[in-house]
One Martini backbone bead per residue (centre of mass of N, CA, C, O) as a GRO file, in nm:
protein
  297
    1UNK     BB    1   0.098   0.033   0.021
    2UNK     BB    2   0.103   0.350  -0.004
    3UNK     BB    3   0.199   0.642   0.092
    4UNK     BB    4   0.036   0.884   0.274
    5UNK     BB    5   0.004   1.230   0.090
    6UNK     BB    6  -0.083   1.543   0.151
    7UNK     BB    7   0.218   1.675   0.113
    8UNK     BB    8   0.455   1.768  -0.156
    9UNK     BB    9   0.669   1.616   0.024
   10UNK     BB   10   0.970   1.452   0.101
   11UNK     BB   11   1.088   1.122   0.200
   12UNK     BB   12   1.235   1.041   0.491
   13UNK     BB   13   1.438   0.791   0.653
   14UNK     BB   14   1.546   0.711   0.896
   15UNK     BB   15   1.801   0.562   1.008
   16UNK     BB   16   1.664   0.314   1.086
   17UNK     BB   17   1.524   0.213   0.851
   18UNK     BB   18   1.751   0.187   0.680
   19UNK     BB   19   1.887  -0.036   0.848
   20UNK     BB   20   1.704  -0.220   0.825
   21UNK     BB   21   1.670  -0.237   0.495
   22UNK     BB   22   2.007  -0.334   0.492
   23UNK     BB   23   1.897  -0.581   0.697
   24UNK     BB   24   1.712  -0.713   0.520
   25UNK     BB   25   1.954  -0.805   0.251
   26UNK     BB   26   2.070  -1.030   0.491
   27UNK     BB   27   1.949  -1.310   0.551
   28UNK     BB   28   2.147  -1.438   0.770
   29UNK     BB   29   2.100  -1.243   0.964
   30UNK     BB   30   1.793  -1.260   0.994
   31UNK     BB   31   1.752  -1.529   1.072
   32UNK     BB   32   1.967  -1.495   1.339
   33UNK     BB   33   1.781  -1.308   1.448
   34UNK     BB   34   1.538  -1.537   1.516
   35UNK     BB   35   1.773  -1.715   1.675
   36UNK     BB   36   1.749  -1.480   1.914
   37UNK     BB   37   1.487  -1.459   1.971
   38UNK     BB   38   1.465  -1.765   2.071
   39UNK     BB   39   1.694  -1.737   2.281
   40UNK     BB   40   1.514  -1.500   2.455
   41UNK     BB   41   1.278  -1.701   2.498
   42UNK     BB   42   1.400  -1.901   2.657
   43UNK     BB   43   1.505  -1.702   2.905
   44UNK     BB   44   1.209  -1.624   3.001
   45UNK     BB   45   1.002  -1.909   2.924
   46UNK     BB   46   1.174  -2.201   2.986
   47UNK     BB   47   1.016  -2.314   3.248
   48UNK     BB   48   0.730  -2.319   3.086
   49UNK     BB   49   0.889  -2.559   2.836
   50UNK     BB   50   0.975  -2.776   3.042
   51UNK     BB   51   0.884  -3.108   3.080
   52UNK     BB   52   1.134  -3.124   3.333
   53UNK     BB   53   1.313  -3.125   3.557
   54UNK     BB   54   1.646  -3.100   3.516
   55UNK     BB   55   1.743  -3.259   3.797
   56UNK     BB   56   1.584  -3.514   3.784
   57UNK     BB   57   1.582  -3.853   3.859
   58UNK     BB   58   1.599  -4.152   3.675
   59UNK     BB   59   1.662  -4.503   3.676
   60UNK     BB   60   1.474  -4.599   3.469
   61UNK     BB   61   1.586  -4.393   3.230
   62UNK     BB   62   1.898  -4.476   3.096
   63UNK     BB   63   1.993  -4.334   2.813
   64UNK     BB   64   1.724  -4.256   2.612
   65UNK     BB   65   1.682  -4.209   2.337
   66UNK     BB   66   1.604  -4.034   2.114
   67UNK     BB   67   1.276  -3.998   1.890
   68UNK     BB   68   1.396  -4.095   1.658
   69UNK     BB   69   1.492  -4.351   1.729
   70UNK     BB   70   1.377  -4.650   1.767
   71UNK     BB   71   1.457  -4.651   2.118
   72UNK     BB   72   1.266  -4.416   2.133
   73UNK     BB   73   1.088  -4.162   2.296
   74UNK     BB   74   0.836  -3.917   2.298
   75UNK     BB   75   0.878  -3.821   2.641
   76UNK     BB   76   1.198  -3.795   2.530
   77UNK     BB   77   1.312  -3.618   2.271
   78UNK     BB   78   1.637  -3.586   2.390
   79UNK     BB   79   1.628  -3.770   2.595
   80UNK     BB   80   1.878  -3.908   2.833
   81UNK     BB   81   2.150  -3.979   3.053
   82UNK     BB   82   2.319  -4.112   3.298
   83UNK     BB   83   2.082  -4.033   3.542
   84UNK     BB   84   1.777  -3.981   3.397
   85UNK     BB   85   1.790  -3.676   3.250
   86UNK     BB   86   1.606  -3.428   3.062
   87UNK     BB   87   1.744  -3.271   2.805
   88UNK     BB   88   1.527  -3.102   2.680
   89UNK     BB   89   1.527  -2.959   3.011
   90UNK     BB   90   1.813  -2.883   3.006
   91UNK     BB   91   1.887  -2.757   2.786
   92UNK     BB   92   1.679  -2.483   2.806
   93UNK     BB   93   1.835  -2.425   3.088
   94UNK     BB   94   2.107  -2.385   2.962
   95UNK     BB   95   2.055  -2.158   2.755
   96UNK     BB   96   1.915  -1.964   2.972
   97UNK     BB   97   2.175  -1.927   3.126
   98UNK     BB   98   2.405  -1.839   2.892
   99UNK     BB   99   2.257  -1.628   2.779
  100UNK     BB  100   2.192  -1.474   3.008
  101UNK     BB  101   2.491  -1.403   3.174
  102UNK     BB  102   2.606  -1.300   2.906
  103UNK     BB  103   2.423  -1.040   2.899
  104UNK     BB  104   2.454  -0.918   3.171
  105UNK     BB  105   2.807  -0.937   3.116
  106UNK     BB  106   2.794  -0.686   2.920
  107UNK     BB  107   2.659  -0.518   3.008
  108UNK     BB  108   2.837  -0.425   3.259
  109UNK     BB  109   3.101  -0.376   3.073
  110UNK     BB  110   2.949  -0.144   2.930
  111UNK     BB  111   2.918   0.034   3.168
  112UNK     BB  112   3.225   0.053   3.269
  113UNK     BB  113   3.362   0.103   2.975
  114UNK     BB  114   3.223   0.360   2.891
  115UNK     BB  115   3.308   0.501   3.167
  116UNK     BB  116   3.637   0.464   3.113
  117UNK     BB  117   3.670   0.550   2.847
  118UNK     BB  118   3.563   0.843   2.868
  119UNK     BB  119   3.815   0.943   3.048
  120UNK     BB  120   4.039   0.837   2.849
  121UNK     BB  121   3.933   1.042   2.617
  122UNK     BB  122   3.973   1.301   2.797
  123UNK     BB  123   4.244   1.261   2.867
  124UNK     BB  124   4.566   1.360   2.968
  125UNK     BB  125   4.923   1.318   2.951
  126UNK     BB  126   5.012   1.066   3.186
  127UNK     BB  127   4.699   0.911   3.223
  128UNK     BB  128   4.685   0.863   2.911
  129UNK     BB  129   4.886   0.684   2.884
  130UNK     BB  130   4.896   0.463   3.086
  131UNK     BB  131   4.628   0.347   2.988
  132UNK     BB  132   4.664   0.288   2.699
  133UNK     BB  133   4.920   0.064   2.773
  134UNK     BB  134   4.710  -0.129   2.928
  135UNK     BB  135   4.491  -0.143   2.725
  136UNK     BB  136   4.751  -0.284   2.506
  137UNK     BB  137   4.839  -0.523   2.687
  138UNK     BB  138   4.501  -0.647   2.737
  139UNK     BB  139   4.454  -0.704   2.431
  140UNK     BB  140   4.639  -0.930   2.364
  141UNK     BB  141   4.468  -1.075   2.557
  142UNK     BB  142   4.268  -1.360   2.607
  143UNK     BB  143   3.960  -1.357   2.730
  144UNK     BB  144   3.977  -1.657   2.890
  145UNK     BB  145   4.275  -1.649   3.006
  146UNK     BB  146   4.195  -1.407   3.203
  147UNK     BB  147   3.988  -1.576   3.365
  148UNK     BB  148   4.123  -1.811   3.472
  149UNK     BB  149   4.363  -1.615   3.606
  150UNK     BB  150   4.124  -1.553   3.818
  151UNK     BB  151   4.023  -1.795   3.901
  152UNK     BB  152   4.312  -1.902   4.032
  153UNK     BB  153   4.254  -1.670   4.284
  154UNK     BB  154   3.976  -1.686   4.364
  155UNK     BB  155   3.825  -1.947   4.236
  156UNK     BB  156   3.560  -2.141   4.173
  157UNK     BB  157   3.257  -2.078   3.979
  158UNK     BB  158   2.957  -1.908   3.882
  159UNK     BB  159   3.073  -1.645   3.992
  160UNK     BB  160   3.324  -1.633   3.942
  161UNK     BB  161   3.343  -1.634   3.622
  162UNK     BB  162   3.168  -1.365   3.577
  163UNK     BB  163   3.369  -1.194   3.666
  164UNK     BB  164   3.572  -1.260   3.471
  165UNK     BB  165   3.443  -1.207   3.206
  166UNK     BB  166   3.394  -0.909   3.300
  167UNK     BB  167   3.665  -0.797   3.320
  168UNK     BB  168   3.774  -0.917   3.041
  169UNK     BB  169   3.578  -0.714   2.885
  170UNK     BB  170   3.609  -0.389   2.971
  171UNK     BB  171   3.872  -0.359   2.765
  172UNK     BB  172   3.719  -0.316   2.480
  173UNK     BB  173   3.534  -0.071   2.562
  174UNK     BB  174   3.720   0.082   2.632
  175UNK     BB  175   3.873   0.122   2.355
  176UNK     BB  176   3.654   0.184   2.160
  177UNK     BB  177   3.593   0.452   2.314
  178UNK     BB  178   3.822   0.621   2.335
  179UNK     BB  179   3.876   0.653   2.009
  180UNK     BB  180   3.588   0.797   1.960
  181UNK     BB  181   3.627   1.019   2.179
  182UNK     BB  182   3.851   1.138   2.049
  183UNK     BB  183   3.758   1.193   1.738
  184UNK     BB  184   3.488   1.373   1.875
  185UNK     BB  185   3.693   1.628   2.014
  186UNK     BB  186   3.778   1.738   1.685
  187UNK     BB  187   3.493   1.853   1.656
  188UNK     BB  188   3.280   2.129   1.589
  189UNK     BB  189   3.068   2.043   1.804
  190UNK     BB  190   3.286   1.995   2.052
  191UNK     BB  191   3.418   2.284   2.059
  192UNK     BB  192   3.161   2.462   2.071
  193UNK     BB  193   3.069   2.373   2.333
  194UNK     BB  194   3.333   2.438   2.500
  195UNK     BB  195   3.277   2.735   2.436
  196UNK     BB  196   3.014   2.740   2.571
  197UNK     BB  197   3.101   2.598   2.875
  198UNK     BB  198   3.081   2.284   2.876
  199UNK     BB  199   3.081   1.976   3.025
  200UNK     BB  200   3.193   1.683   2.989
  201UNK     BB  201   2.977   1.562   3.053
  202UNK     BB  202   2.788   1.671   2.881
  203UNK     BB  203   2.907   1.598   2.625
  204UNK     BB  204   2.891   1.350   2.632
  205UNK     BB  205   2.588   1.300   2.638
  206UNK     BB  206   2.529   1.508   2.396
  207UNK     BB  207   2.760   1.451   2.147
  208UNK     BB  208   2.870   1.136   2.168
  209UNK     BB  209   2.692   0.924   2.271
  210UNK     BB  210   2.495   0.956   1.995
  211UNK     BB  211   2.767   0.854   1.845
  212UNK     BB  212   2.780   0.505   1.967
  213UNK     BB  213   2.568   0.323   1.890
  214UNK     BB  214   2.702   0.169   1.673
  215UNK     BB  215   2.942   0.060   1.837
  216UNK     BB  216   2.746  -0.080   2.066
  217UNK     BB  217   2.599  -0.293   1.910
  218UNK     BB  218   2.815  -0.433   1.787
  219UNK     BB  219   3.010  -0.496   2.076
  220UNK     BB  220   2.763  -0.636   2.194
  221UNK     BB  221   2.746  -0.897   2.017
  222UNK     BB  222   3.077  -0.970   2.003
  223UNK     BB  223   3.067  -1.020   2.338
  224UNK     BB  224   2.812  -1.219   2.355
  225UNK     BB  225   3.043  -1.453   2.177
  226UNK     BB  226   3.255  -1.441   2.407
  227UNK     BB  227   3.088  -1.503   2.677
  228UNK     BB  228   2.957  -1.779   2.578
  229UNK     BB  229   3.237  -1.928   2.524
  230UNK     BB  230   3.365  -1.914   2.840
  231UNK     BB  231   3.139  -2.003   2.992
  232UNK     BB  232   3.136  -2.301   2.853
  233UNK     BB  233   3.451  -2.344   2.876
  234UNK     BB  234   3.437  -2.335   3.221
  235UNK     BB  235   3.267  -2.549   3.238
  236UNK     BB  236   3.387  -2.761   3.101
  237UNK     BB  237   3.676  -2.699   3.321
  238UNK     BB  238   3.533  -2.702   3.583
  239UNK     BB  239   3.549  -2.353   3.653
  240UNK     BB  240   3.243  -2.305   3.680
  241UNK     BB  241   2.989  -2.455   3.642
  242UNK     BB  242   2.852  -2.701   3.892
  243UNK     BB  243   2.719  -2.952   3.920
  244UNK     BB  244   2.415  -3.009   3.798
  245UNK     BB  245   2.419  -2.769   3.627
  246UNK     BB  246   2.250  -2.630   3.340
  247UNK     BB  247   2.519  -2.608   3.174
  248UNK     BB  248   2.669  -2.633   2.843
  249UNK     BB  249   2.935  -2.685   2.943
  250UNK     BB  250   2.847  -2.884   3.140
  251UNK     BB  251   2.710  -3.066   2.970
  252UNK     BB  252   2.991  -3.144   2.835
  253UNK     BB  253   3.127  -3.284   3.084
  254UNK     BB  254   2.917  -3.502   3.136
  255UNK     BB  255   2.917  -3.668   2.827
  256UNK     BB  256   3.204  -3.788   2.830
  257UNK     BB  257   3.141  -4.071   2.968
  258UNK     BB  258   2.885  -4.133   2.753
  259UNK     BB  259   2.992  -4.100   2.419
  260UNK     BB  260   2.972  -4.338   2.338
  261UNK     BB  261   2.647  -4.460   2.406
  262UNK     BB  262   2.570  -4.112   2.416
  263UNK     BB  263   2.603  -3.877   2.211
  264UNK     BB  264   2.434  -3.679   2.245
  265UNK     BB  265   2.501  -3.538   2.529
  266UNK     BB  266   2.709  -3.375   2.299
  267UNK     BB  267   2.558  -3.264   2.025
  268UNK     BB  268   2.360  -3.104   2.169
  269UNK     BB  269   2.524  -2.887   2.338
  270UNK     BB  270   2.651  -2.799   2.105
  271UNK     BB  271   2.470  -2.709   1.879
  272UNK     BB  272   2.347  -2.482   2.099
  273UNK     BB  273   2.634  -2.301   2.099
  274UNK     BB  274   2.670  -2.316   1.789
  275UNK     BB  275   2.404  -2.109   1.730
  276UNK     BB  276   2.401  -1.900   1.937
  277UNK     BB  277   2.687  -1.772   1.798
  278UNK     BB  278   2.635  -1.786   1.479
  279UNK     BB  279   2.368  -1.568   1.538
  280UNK     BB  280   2.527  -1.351   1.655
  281UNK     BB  281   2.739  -1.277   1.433
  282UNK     BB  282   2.571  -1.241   1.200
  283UNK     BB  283   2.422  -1.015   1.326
  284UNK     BB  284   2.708  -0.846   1.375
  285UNK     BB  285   2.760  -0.854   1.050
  286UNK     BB  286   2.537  -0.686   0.970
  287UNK     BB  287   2.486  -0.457   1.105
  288UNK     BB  288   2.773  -0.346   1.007
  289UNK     BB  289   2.704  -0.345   0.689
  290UNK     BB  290   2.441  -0.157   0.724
  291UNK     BB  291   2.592   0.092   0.886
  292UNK     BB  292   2.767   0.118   0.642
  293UNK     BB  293   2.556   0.129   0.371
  294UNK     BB  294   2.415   0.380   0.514
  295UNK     BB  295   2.645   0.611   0.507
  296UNK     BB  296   2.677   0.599   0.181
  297UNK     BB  297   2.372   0.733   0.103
   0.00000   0.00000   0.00000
């Protein structure tokens, strides 16, 4: 249907719309979309849609293969573990678990990293090059690497590897915010501000941060990609979250002693993995994409 103008005036599409109509010609990406937005169903009403408590054990039904096999039920479609616990009520709360998680540790490291990025982007000196140099050599080190080091002085468990790989994503955005920052610094709208009499606060959020939008989306979906990986892989290294937690890497090291007669118990948790990094990447290289040949146009 067309638009309707009273008006004999163009029509210009805001930013977003731009972005949309853009990322929306990335097919892959759009899919990716889908599958992010069902992972986010997941981690909301999660405990409403598993047929099983998680924890739960049945020693009458150990290993009971998925119901494609000739020999599965359809009353545990991902069959159980070793345990006889099911499976598909596991990965559900996995899902919910890991990407929940890996969230909640974006936004914190993002909001933590944006405002000490914001004071390194500002300042000058002798302290604005110490942080400078300290900032690039903790980006040179892999943040799981950082993780594990935190881990090895705090001690292991669920709560400790959440700090550890919130501390390592922090150096992150605190890098990206900088160099934006230091960019936008020498913008003649931010110079104007200044001569207007304008405090750093003020100009921060009012002319550097929303011109920060487009990197901090993009940098937001490439950390939950990295700390969805951290996540798993200090489960599976039993150095994160620990039995019987229903987290996707502790449900791959648990599925280890069964590999051999039940490998679902490695596949569904690892495919689930797979599927969850592989949609946030997607989408976060679409994002890249759109915001890219949006600016062009």
């Amino acid at each position: 249907m067309p638009r309707l103008n009273l008006y004999q005036e163009e029509y210009y599409p805001s930013p977003i719309q731009n972005t949309w109509k853009e990322f929306k010609e990335n097919h892959a990406a759009l899919l990716s979309l889908y599958c992010v937005i069902f992972f986010t169903f997941l981690m909301i009403f999660g405990p409403f849609l598993a047929p099983y408590d998680p924890l739960q054990q049945n020693i009458d039904l150990l290993l009971v293969p998925p119901a494609w096999d000739n020999n599965g039920d359809i009353s545990y479609l991902f069959g159980t573990d070793g345990l006889g616990r099911d499976m598909l009520s596991r990965i559900i709360y996995g899902c919910r678990m890991t990407f929940g998680i890996s969230l909640v540790l974006v936004i914190i490291s993002m909001l933590v990293g944006v405002a000490l990025g914001a004071m390194a982007g500002m300042s000058k000196g002798l302290r604005s090059s110490v942080v400078n140099h300290l900032l690039d050599s903790i980006m040179a080190i892999p943040t799981l690497l950082i993780a594990i080091i935190i881990i090895a002085i705090v001690g292991t468990g669920l709560v400790n590897s959440m700090w550890a790989i919130s501390l390592a994503l922090i150096p992150q955005f605190i890098h990206q915010t900088r160099d934006i920052v230091r960019q936008k610094m020498k913008k003649e709208y931010v110079l104007a501000a200044q001569l207007d009499g304008a405090g750093k606060i003020h100009i921060f959020f009012n002319s550097i941060l929303p011109n920060m939008a487009e990197m901090l989306v993009v940098q937001v979906t490439l950390a939950l990609s990295v700390a969805i990986l951290d996540i798993s892989a200090l489960g599976f290294l039993n150095l994160g979250a620990q039995a019987p937690s229903p987290e996707l890497g502790a449900l791959l090291s648990e599925g280890l002693t069964t590999a051999y007669v039940a490998p679902w118990n490695i596949a569904l948790p690892g495919a689930a993995i797979f599927f969850m990094m592989m949609s946030i990447n997607l989408v976060g290289d679409g994002l890249r994409s759109a915001l890219r040949y949006r600016l062009l146009r």
